[in-house]
Short mmCIF file of C-alpha atoms in Angstrom, two decimals:
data_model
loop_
_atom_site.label_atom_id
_atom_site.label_comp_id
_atom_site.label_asym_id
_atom_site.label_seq_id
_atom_site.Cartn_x
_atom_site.Cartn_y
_atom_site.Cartn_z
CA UNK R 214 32.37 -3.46 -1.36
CA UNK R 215 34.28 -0.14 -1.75
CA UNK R 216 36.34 -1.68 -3.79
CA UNK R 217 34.10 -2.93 -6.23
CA UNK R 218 32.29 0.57 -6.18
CA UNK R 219 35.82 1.71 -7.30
CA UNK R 220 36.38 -1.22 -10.00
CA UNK R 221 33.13 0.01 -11.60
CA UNK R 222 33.60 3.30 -12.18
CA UNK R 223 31.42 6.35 -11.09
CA UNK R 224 28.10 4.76 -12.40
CA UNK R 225 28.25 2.74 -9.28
CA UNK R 226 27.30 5.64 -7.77
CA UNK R 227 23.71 6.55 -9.71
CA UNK R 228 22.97 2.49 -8.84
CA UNK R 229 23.94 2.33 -5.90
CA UNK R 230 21.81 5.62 -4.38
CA UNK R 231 19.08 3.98 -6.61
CA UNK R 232 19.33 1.15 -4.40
CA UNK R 233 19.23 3.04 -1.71
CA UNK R 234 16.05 5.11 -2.24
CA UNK R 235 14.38 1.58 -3.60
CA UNK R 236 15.21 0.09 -0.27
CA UNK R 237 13.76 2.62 1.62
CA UNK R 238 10.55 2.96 -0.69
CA UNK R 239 10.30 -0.89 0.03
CA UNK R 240 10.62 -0.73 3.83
CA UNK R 241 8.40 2.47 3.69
CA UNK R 242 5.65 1.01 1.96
CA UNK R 243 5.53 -2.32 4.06
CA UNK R 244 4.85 -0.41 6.93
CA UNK R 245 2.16 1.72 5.11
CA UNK R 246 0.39 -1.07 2.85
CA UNK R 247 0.25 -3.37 6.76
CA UNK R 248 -3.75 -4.36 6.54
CA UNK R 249 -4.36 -3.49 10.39
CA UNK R 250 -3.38 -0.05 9.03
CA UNK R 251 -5.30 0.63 5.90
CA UNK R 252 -8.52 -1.60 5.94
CA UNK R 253 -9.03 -2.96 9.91
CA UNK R 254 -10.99 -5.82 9.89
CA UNK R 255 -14.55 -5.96 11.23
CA UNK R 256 -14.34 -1.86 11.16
CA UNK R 257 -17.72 -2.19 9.47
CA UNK R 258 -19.57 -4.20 12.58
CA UNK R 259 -17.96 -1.88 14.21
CA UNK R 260 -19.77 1.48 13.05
CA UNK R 261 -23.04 -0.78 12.48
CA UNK R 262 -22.51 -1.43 16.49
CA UNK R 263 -22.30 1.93 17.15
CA UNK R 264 -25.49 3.03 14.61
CA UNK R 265 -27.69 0.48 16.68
CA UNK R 266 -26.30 2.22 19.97
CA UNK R 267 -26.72 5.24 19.24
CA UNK R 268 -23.15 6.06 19.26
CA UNK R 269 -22.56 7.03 15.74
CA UNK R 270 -22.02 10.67 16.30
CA UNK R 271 -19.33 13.59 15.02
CA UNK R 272 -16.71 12.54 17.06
CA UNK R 273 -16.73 8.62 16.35
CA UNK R 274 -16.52 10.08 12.30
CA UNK R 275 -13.70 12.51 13.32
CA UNK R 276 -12.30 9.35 14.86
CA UNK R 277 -12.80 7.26 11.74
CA UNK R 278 -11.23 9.53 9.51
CA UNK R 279 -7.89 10.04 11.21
CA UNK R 280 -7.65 6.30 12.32
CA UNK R 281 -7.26 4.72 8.89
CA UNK R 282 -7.59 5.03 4.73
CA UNK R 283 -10.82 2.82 5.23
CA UNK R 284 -12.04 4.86 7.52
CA UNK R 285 -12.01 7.72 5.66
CA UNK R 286 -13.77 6.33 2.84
CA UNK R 287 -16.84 5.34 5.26
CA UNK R 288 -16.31 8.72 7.09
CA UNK R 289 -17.36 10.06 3.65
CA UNK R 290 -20.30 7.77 3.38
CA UNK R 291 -21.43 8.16 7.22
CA UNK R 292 -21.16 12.18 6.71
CA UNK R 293 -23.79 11.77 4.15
CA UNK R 294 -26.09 9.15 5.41
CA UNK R 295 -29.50 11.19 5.51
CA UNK R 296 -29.06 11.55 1.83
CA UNK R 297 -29.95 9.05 -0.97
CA UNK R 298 -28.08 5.80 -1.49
CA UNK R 299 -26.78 7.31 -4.80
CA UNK R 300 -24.88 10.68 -2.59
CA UNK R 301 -23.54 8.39 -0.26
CA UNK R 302 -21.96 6.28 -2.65
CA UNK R 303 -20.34 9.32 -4.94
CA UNK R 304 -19.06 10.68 -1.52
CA UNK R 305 -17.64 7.28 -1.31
CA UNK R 306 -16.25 7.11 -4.50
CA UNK R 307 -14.62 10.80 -4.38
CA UNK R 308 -12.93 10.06 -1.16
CA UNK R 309 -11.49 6.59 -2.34
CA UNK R 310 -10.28 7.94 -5.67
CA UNK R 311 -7.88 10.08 -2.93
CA UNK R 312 -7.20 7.18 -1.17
CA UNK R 313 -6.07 4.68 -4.02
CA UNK R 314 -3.50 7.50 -5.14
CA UNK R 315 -1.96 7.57 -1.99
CA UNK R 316 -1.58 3.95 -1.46
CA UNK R 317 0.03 4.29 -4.65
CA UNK R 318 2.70 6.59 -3.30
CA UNK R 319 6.25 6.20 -4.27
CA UNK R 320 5.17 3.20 -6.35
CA UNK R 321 5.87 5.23 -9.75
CA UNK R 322 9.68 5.97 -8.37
CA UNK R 323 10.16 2.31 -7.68
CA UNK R 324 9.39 1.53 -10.73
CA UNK R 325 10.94 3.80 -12.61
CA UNK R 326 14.45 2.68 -10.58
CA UNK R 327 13.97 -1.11 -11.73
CA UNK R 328 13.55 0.26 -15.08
CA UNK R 329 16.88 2.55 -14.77
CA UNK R 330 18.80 0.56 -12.77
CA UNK R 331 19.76 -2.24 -15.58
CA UNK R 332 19.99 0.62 -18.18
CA UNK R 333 22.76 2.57 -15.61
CA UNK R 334 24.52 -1.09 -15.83
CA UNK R 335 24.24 -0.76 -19.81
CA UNK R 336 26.02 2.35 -19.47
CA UNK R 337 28.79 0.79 -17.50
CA UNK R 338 29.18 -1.58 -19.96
CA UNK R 339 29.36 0.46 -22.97
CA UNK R 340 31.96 3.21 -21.25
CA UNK R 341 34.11 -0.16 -20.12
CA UNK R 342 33.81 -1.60 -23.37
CA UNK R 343 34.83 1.96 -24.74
CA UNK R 344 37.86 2.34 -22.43
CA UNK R 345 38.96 -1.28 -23.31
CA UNK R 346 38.93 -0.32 -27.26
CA UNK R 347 40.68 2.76 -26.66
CA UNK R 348 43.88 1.27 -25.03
CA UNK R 349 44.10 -1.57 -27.87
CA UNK R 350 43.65 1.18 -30.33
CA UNK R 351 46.44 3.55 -28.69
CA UNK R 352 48.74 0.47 -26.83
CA UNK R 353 47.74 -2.36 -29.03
CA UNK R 354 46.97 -5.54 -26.37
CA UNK R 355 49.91 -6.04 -24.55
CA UNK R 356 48.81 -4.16 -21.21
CA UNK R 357 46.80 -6.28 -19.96
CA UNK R 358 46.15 -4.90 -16.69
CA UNK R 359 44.22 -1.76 -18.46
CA UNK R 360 42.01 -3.94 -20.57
CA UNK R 361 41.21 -6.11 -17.50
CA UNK R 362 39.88 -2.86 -15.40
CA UNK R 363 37.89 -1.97 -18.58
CA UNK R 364 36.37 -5.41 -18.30
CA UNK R 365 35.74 -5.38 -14.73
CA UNK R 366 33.92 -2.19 -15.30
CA UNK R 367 31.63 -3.38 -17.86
CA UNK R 368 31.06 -6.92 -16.00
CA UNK R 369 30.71 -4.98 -11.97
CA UNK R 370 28.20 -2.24 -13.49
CA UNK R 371 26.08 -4.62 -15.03
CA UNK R 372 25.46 -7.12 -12.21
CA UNK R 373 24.93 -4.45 -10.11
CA UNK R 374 22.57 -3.35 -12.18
CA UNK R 375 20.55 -6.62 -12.49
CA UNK R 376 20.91 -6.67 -8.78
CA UNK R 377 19.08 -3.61 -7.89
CA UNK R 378 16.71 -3.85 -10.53
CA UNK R 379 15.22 -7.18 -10.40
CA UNK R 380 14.59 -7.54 -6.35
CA UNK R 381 13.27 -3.58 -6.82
CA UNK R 382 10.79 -5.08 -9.94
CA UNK R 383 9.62 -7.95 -7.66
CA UNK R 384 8.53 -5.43 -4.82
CA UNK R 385 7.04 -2.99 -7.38
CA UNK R 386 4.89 -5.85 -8.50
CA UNK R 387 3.80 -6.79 -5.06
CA UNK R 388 2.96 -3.60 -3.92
CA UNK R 389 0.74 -3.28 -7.06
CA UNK R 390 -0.98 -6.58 -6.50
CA UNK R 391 -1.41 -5.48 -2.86
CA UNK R 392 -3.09 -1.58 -3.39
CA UNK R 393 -5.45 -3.38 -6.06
CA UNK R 394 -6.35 -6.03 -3.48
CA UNK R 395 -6.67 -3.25 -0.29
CA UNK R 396 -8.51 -1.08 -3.04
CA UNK R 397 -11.00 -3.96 -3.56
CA UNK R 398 -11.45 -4.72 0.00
CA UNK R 399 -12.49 -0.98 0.65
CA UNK R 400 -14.96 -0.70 -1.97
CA UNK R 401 -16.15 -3.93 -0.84
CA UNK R 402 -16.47 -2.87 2.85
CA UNK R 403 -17.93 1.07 1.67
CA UNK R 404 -20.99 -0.97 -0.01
CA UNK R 405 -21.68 -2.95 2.61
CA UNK R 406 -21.86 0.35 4.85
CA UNK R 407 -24.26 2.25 2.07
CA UNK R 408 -26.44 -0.71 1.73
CA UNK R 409 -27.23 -1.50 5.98
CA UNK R 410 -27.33 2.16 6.25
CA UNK R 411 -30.10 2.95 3.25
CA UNK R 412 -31.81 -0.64 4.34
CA UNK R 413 -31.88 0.63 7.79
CA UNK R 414 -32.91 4.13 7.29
CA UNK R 415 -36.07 2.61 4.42
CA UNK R 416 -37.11 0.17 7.46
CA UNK R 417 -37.21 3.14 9.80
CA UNK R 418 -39.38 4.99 7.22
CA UNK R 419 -41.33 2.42 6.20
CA UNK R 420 -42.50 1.75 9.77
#
């Protein structure tokens, strides 16, 4: 591996701490984006469990909004469930504008190195092509072990290249398809909240 680092030149280097950071985005955002820790399932029976009980108090919001992106964006709603349907759902909607950009986190930077990464490899390739022209201009063709480390410089930084930048693409899309998804899935779960909660509360006046 050193070696080829070597063969390549010294834009191995920008590509190869690109791959680093893109690996660590990746793990980094698998353990962030994990459903059981942004959107828990059934957390919506849950405070409707506690409502009927009686048990919806500060503490159980305090304990919503620490425990999870979802539950902040029904803490928001449950803070301002003695006002109309229409405050609730703005708190909501405030709260999960917040949330949505920091699911997003670090998604822009892995982006931008699948972007970079093949156009680092470019660069490789034009400064090996350039240092393979230079010796047949200056020495004409007849050493060829010059021209061959020009060509493995332009061939090495371009795979390597392709190689950080297409896995690093694949994940960026993922990770997009899967905050658009959890985003969904929260606004989906934050209506359901407004709408037992107003239903409840026009019952209670009603009777």
């Amino acid at each position: 591996m050193l070696e080829l680092i070597k063969a390549g030149g010294w834009v191995m280097w920008p590509i190869l701490l690109c791959s680093v950071i893109a690996l660590a985005i990746i793990v980094e955002r698998f353990w962030s984006l994990q459903r059981k820790r942004t959107a828990p399932r059934n957390l919506v029976n849950q405070i409707w469990q506690w409502a009927r009980d009686g048990e919806l108090d500060a503490e159980r919001v305090k304990e919503l909004r620490r425990n999870s992106p979802l539950g902040r964006i029904l803490a928001a709603g449950l803070v301002n469930r003695r006002h109309e349907r229409e405050v609730m759902k703005e708190a909501i909607e405030e709260v999960g504008r917040h949330v949505a950009h920091e699911l997003e986190r670090f998604l822009n930077a892995l982006g931008t190195i699948a972007s970079i990464s093949p156009l680092l490899g470019l660069l490789g390739t034009v400064l090996g092509m350039i240092k393979v022209f230079t010796v047949i201009t200056s020495e004409g063709v007849g050493d060829a072990s010059v021209l061959a480390s020009g060509i493995a410089e332009a061939l090495i930084t371009t795979a390597a290249g392709l190689i950080v930048a297409i896995p690093t693409l694949l994940f960026y899309r993922y990770f997009r398809g899967r905050v658009d998804e959890l985003v969904i899935t929260m606004e989906q779960d934050a209506l359901k909240l407004v709408e037992a909660l107003c239903g409840q509360r026009e019952r209670d006046t009603g009777n």
